[in-house]
Coordinates of C-alpha atoms in Angstrom, one line a residue:
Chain A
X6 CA 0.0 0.0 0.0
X7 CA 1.3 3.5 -0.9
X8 CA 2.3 5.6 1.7
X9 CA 1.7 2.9 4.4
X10 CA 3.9 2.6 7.5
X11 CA 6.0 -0.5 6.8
X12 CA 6.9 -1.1 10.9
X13 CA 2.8 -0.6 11.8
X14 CA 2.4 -3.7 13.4
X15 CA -1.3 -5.7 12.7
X16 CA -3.9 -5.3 15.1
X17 CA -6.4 -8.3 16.2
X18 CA -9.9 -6.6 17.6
X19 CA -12.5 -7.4 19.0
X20 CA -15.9 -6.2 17.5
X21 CA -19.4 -5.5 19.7
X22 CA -21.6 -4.9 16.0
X23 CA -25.1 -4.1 16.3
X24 CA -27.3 -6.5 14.3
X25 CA -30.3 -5.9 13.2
X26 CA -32.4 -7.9 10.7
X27 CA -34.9 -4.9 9.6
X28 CA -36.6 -1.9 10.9
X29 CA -39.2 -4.1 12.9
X30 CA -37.1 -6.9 14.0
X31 CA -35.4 -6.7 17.4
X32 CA -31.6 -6.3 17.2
X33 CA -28.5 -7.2 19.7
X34 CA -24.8 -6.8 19.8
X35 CA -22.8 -9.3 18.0
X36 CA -19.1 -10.4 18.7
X37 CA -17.1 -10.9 16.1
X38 CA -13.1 -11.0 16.4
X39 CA -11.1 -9.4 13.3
X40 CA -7.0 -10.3 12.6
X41 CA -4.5 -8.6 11.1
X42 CA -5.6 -4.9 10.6
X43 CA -3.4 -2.7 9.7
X44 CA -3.5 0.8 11.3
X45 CA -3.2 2.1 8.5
X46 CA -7.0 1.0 7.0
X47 CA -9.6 3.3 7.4
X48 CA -12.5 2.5 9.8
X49 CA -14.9 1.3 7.0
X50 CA -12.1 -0.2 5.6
X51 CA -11.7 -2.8 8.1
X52 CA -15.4 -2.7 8.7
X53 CA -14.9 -4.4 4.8
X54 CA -13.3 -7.0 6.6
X55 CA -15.3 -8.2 8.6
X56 CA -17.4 -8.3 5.7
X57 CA -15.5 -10.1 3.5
X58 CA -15.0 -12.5 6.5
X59 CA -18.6 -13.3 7.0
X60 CA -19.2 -13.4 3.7
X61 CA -16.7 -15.9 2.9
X62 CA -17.8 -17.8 6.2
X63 CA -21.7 -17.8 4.2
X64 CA -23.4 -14.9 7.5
X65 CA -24.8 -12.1 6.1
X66 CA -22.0 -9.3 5.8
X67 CA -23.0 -6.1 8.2
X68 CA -25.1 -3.1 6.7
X69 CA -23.6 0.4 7.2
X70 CA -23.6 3.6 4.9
X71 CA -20.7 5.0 2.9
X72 CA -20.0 7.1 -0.3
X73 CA -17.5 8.9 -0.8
X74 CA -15.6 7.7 2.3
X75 CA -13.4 11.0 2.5
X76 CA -15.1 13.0 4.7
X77 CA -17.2 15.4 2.2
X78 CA -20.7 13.0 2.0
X79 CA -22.3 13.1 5.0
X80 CA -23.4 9.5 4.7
X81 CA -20.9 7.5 6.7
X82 CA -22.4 7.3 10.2
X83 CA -21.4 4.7 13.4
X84 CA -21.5 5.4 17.3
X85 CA -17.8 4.1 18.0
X86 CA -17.2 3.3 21.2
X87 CA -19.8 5.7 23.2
X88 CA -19.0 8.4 20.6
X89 CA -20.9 9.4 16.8
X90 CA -17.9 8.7 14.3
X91 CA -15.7 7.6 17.3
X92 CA -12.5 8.7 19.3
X93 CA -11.5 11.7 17.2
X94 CA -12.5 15.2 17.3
X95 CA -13.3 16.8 13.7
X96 CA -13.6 13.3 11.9
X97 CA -15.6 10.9 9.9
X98 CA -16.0 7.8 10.4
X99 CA -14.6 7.1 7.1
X100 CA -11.6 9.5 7.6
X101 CA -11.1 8.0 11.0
X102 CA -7.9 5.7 11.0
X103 CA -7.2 2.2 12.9
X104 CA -3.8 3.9 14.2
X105 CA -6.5 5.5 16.8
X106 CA -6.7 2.0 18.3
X107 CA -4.5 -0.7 20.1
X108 CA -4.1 -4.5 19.7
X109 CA -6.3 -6.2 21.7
X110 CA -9.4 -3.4 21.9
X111 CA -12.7 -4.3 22.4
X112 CA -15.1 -1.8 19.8
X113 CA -18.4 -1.5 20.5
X114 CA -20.0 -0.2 17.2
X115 CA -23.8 0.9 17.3
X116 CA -26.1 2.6 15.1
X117 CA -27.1 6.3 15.1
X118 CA -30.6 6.1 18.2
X119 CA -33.5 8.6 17.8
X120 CA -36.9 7.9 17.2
X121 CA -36.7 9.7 14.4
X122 CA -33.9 8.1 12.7
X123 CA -35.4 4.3 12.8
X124 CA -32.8 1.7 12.2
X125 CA -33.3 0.0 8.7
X126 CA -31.0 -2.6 9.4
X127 CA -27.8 -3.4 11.3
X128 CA -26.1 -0.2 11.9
X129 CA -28.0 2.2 9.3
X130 CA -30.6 4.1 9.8
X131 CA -33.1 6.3 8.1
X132 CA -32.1 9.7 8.0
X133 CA -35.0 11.0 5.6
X134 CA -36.4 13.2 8.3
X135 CA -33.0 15.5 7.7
X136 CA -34.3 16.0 3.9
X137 CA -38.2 16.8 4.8
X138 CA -36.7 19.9 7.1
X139 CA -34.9 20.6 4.7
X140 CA -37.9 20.8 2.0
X141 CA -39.8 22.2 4.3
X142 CA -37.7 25.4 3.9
X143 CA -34.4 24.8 3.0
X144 CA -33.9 26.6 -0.3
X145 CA -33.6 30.0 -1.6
X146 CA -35.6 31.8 -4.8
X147 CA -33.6 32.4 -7.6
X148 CA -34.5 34.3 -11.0
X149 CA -34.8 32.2 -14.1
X150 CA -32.9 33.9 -17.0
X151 CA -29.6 34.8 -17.5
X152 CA -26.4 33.9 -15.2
X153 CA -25.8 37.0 -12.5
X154 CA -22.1 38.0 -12.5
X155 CA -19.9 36.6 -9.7
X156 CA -19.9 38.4 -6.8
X157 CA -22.4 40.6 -7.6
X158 CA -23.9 41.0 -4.8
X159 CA -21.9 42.6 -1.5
X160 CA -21.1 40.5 0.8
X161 CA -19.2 41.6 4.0
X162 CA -16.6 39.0 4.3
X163 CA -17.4 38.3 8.5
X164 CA -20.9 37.4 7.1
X165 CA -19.5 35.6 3.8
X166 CA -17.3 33.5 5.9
X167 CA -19.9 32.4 8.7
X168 CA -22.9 31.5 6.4
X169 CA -20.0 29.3 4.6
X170 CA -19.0 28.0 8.2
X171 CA -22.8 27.1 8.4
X172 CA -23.0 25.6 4.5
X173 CA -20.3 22.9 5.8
X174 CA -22.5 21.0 7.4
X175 CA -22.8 17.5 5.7
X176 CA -26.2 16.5 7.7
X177 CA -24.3 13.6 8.9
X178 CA -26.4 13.7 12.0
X179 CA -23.9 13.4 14.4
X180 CA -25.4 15.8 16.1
X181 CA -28.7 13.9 17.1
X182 CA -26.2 10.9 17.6
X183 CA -24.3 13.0 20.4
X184 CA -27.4 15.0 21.8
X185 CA -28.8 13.1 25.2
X186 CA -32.1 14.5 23.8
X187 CA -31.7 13.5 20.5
X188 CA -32.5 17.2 19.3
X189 CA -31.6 18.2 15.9
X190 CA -31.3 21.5 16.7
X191 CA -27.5 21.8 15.5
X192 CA -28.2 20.5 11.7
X193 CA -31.5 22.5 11.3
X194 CA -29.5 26.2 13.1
X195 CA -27.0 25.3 10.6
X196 CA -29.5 25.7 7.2
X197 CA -31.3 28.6 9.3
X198 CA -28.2 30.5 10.0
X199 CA -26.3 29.9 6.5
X200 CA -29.3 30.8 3.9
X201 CA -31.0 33.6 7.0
X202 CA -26.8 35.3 6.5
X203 CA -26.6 35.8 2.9
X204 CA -29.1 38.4 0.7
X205 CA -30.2 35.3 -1.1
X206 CA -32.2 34.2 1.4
X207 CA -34.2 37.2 2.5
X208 CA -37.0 36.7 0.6
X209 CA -37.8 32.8 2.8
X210 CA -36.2 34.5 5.8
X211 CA -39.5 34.2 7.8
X212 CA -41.4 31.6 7.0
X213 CA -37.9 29.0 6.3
X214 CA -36.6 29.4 10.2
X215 CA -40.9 29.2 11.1
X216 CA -40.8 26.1 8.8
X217 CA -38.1 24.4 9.9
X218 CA -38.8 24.2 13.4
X219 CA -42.3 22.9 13.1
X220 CA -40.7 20.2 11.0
X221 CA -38.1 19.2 13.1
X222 CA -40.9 19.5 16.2
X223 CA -43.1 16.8 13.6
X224 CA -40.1 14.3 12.8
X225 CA -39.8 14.2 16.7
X226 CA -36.5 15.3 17.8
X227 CA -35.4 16.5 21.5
X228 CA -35.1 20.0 22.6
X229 CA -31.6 21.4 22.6
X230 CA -30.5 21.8 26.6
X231 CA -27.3 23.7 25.2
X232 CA -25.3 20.7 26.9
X233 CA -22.9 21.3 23.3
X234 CA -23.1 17.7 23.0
X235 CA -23.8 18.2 19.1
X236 CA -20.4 20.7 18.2
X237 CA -18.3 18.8 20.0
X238 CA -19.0 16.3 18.6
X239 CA -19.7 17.6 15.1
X240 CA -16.7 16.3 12.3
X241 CA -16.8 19.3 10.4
X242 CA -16.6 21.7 13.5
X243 CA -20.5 22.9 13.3
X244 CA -20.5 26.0 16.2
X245 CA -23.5 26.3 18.5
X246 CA -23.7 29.6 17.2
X247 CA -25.6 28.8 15.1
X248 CA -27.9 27.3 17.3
X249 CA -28.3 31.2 18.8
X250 CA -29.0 32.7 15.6
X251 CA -32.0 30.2 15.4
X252 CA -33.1 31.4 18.4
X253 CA -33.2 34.8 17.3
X254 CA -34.2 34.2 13.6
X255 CA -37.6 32.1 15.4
X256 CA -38.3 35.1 17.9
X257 CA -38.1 37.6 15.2
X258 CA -40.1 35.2 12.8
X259 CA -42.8 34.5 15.2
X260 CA -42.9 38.5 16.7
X261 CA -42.9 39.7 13.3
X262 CA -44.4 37.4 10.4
X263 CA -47.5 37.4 8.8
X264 CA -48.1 33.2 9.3
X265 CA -50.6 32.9 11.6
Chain B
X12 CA -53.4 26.8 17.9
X13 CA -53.1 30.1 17.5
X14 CA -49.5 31.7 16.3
X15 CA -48.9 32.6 20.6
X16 CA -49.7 29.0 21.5
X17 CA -48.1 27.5 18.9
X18 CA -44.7 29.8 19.3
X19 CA -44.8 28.9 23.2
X20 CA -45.5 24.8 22.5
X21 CA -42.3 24.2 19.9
X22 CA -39.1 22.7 21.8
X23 CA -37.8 26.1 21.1
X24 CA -40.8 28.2 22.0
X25 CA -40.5 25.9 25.5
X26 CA -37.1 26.8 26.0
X27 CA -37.7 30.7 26.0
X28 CA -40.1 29.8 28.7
X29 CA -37.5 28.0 30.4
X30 CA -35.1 30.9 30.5
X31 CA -37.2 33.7 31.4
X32 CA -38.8 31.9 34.5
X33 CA -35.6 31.1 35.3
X34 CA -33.8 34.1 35.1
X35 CA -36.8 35.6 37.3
X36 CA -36.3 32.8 39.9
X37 CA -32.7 34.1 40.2
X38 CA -33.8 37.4 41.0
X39 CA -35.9 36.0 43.5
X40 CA -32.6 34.2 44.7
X41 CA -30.8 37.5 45.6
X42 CA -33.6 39.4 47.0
X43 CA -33.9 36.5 49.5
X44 CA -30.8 36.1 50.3
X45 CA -30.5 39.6 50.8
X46 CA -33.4 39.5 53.5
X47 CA -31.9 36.1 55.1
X48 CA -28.8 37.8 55.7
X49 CA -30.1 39.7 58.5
X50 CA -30.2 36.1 60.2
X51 CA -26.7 37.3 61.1
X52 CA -27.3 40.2 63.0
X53 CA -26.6 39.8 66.5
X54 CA -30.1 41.3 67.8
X55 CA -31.8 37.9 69.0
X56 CA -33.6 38.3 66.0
X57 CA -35.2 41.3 65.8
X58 CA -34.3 42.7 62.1
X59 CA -35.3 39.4 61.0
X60 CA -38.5 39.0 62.8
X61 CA -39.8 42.3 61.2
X62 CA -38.4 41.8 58.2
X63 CA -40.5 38.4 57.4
X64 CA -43.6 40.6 59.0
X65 CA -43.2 43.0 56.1
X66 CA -42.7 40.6 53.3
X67 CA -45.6 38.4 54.5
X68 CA -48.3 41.2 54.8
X69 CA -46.8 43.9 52.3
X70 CA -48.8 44.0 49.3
X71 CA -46.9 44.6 47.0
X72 CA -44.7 41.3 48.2
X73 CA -48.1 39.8 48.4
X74 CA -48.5 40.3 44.6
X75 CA -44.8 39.6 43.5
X76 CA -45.4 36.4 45.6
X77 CA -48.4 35.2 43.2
X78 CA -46.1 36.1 40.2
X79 CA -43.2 34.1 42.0
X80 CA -45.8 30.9 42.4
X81 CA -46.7 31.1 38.5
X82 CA -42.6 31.7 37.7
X83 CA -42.1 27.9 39.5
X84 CA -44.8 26.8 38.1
X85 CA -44.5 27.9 34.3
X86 CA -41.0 26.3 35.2
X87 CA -41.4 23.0 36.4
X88 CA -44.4 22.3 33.9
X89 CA -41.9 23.3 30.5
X90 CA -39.7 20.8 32.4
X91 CA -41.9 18.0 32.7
X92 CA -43.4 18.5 29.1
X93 CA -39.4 18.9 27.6
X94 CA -38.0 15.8 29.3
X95 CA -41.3 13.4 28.3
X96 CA -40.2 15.0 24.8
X97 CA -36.8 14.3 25.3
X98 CA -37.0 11.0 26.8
X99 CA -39.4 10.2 23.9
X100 CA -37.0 11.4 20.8
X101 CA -34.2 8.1 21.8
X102 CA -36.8 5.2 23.0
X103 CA -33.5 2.7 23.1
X104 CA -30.4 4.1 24.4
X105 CA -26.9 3.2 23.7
X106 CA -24.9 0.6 25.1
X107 CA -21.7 2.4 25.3
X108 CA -21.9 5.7 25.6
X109 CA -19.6 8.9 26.7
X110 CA -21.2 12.4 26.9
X111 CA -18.1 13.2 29.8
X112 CA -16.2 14.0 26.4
X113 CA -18.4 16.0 24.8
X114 CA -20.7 18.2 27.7
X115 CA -21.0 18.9 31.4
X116 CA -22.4 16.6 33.9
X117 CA -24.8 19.2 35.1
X118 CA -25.9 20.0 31.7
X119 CA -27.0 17.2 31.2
X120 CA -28.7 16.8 34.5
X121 CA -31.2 19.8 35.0
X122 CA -34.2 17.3 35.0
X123 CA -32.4 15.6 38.4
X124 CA -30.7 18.4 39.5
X125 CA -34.3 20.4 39.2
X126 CA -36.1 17.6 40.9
X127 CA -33.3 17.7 43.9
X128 CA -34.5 21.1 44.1
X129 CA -38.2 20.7 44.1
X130 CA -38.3 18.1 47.0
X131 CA -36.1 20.8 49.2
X132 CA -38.1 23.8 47.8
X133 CA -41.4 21.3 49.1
X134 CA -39.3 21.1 52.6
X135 CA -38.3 24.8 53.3
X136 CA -42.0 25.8 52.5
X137 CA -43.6 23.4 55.1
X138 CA -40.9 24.3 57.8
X139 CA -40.7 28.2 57.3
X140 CA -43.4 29.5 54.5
X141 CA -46.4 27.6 55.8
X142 CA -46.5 28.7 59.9
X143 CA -45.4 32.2 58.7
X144 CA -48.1 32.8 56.6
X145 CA -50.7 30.8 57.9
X146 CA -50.2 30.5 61.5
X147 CA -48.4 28.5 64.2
X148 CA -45.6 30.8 65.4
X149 CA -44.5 31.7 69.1
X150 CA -45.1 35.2 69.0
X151 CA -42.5 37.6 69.9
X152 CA -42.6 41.3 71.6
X153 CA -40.3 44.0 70.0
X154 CA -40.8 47.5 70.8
X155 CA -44.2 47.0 72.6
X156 CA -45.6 45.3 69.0
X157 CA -45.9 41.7 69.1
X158 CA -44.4 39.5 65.6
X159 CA -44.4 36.1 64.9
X160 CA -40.9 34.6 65.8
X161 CA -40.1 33.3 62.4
X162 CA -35.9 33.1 63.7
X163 CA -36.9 31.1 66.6
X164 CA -38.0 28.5 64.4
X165 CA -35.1 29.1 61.9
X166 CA -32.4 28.6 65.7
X167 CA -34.7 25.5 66.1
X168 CA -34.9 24.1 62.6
X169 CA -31.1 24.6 62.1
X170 CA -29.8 22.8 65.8
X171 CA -31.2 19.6 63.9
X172 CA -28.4 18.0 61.6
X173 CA -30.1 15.9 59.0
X174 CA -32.1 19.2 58.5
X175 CA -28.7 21.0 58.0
X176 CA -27.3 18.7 56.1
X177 CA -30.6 18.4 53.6
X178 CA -29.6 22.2 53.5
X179 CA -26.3 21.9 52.5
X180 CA -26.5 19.4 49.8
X181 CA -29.9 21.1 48.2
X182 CA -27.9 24.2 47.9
X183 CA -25.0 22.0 46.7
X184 CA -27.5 21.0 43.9
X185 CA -28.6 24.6 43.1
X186 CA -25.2 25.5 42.1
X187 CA -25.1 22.7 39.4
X188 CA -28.4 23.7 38.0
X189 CA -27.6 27.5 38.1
X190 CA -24.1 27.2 37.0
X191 CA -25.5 25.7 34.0
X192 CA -29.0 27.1 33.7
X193 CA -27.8 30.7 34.2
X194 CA -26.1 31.1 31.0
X195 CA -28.2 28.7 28.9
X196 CA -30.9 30.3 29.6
X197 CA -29.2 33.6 27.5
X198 CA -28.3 31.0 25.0
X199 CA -31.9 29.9 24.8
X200 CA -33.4 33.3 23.9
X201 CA -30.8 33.8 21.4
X202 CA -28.6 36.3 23.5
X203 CA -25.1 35.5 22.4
X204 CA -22.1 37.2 21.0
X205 CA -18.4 36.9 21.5
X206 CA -18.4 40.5 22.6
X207 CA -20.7 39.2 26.0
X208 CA -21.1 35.8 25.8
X209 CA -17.5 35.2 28.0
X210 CA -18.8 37.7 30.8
X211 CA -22.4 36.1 31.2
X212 CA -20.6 32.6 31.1
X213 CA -18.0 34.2 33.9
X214 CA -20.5 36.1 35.7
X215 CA -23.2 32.8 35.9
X216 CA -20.8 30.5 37.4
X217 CA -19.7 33.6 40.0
X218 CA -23.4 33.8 41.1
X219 CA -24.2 30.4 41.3
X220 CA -21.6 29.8 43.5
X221 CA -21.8 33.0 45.7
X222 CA -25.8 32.8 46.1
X223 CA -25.5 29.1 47.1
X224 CA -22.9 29.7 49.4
X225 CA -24.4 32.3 51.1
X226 CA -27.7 30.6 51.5
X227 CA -25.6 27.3 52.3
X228 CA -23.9 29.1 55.5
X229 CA -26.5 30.5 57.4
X230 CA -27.8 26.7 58.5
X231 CA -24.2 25.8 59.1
X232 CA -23.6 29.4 60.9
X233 CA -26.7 28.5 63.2
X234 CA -25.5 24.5 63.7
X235 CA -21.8 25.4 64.6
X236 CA -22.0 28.8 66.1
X237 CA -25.7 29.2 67.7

């Protein structure tokens, strides 16, 4: 392998997987020991492993979710060890390495838990509540016709820079992972906040924050206890910021808007 | 619902509830610790005793009193509805789990820390709000007018240890839930910048732990010293 460490000694683990066969079965942790991994595979990459393992030994191989399995996606998921994409701060699961671990481990490897993220099966879950918030304002109005200059509009560069802060969010939800309430207050402050900064999204200002909330209030998430669970825990450094701009978009909204 | 109802039943809406009762229940903190301080004058009791004659017949007390009572309760109800919500939004928990990397234990304790609270707020107003409002106090004569002895019964209450003691540790418990409620409770009505935020984080700890201690030593002053 290119770029490995030729003196990285292999690793023999042993795995705690959730299994679970669909959405209405029951599921349970399952042991499985893994040999020879090297630190220098990826997480998913010896979850492929055990995989291949199972497969080869005729079990069904485990059911997680990857894409692009460098940190950009969003869909990689996994409660490592007590903690949403594991050990290290700022990190996928897919960008987080087996050098993190030590020979011998125990890993106890669960799937995202909120109501409203229902397991499908094994460790992943439905996250399709994330995309009905987001439909249900989400989005900005934008003129048919022909392509606006770059730049055209002013943009101070301390507002520039925080509504692209906000746009970094890969609605991994992490942050429902981390929150003891399960609130998904983190992801949704981070649309608010990004399209509320920008001129572009004036004209939904009102009604998207308004929106929004009563979505996330209908998929059933917690209430945010600003215990900062969800940034800490965030892999692409989310702020709870955000979370206060919300706040003051949804007072503002509600004081001001003409949605009865 | 209307848009007021609706606002004031979302998780969020809840939450400004939340904060502005309990900012308001920290005032109340300060003004009665202010008044309890006069436990340590040494004049057997007499600031005291006409001190809790005032706030227990004055009017205007009489009214901020029935805006205090709605304050706790406004309070405790957002609670109870929040954490059914809560505890509703993750039906199966994890198996392994580590929130002491990512948050504060009392942040993620209110609910308990709240409840601690409630049972001693329960206590206090059997033992002192109760006979001084309703009835049952030795009376006492100062200056040819007759009061009821409220700080008898605080010298009595307070030469009982297990009474200290629930004292102590309920105050103990206040701190936690103040030294995180005080400055979530800006967060929750959207009150944050980096030009305040530091002070109010700062200033809330100072204040929890100042208005606990200082309600926390007059039992202990009256145990030990009395």
């Amino acid at each position: 392998m290119a770029g490995s460490n030729p003196n990285a000694k292999p690793m023999d683990l042993t795995l705690k997987v959730w299994r679970q066969k669909n959405k209405d079965a029951a599921g349970q942790l399952v042991t499985y020991p893994v040999k020879g991994i090297s630190p220098d595979m990826s997480f998913l990459e010896m979850m492929d492993v055990l995989n291949e393992n199972l497969l080869r030994s005729g079990e069904d191989p485990i059911a997680f979710d990857h894409d692009c399995r460098e940190g950009i996606c969003g869909a990689c998921s996994l409660h490592i060890n007590g903690r949403p994409h594991g050990p290290e701060r700022g990190t996928t699961t897919c960008q987080l390495h087996m050098r993190h671990f030590k020979d011998g481990d125990t890993i106890t490897i669960e799937p995202w838990r909120a109501a409203a993220f229902p397991v499908h099966k094994d460790l992943v879950v439905d996250r399709s509540a994330f995309d009905r918030i987001q439909q249900a304002g989400g989005y900005v109005s934008v003129n048919t016709g022909g392509v606006p200059d770059a730049n055209e509009i002013p943009i101070p560069k301390t507002i520039a820079d925080k509504a692209f802060d906000a746009a970094t969010c890969i609605q991994c939800g992490a942050c429902v992972a981390a929150c003891k309430n399960a609130s998904a207050i983190l992801f949704v402050s981070a649309k608010v906040s990004q399209l509320a900064l920008l001129p572009q999204g004036k004209v939904e200002r009102q009604t998207r924050v308004e929106n929004m909330v009563a979505q996330m209030e209908i998929e059933g998430f917690g209430a945010c206890s600003n215990t900062g669970a969800c940034a800490a825990e965030c892999p692409v450094g989310i702020s709870l910021e955000n979370i206060n701009m919300l706040r003051r978009e949804y007072i503002s909204a509600k004081a001001t808007s003409e949605n009865f | 619902m209307n848009w007021f109802t609706k606002t004031f039943s979302s998780t969020v809406g809840r939450k400004i509830v939340m904060s502005i009762t309990g900012l308001f229940l920290c005032s109340f903190l300060v003004v009665h610790l202010i008044g309890n301080l006069q436990l340590f004058k040494d004049d057997g009791g007499e600031a005291f005793n006409i001190y809790s004659h005032f706030m227990a017949t004055n009017p205007i007390i009489r009214t901020m009193e029935i805006v205090l009572v709605l304050g706790f309760l406004f309070h405790i109800y957002d609670a109870i509805v929040l954490t059914r919500k809560n505890k509703a939004a993750r039906p199966i928990g994890y198996a392994d789990s580590r929130p002491q990397e990512n948050s504060t234990w009392s942040s993620r304790n209110m609910g308990l820390l709240g409840t601690v609270i409630l049972v001693f707020l329960i206590i206090h107003l059997w033992n002192f709000f109760v006979p001084a409002r309703f009835g049952g106090l030795d009376g006492v004569v100062i200056e040819n007018v007759e009061y009821d002895n409220l700080y008898l019964k605080v010298v009595q209450s307070f030469d009982i240890w297990w009474y200290v003691a629930i004292y102590v540790i309920s105050m103990v418990a206040l701190a936690y839930h103040l030294i995180h409620g005080f400055q979530s409770a800006f967060q929750s009505l959207g009150l944050d910048h980096k030009k305040y935020t530091p002070f109010i984080q700062k200033f809330g700890y100072a204040f929890s732990v100042i208005v606990c201690a200082g309600f926390a030593v007059i039992p202990l002053y009256f145990f030990f010293l009395k």
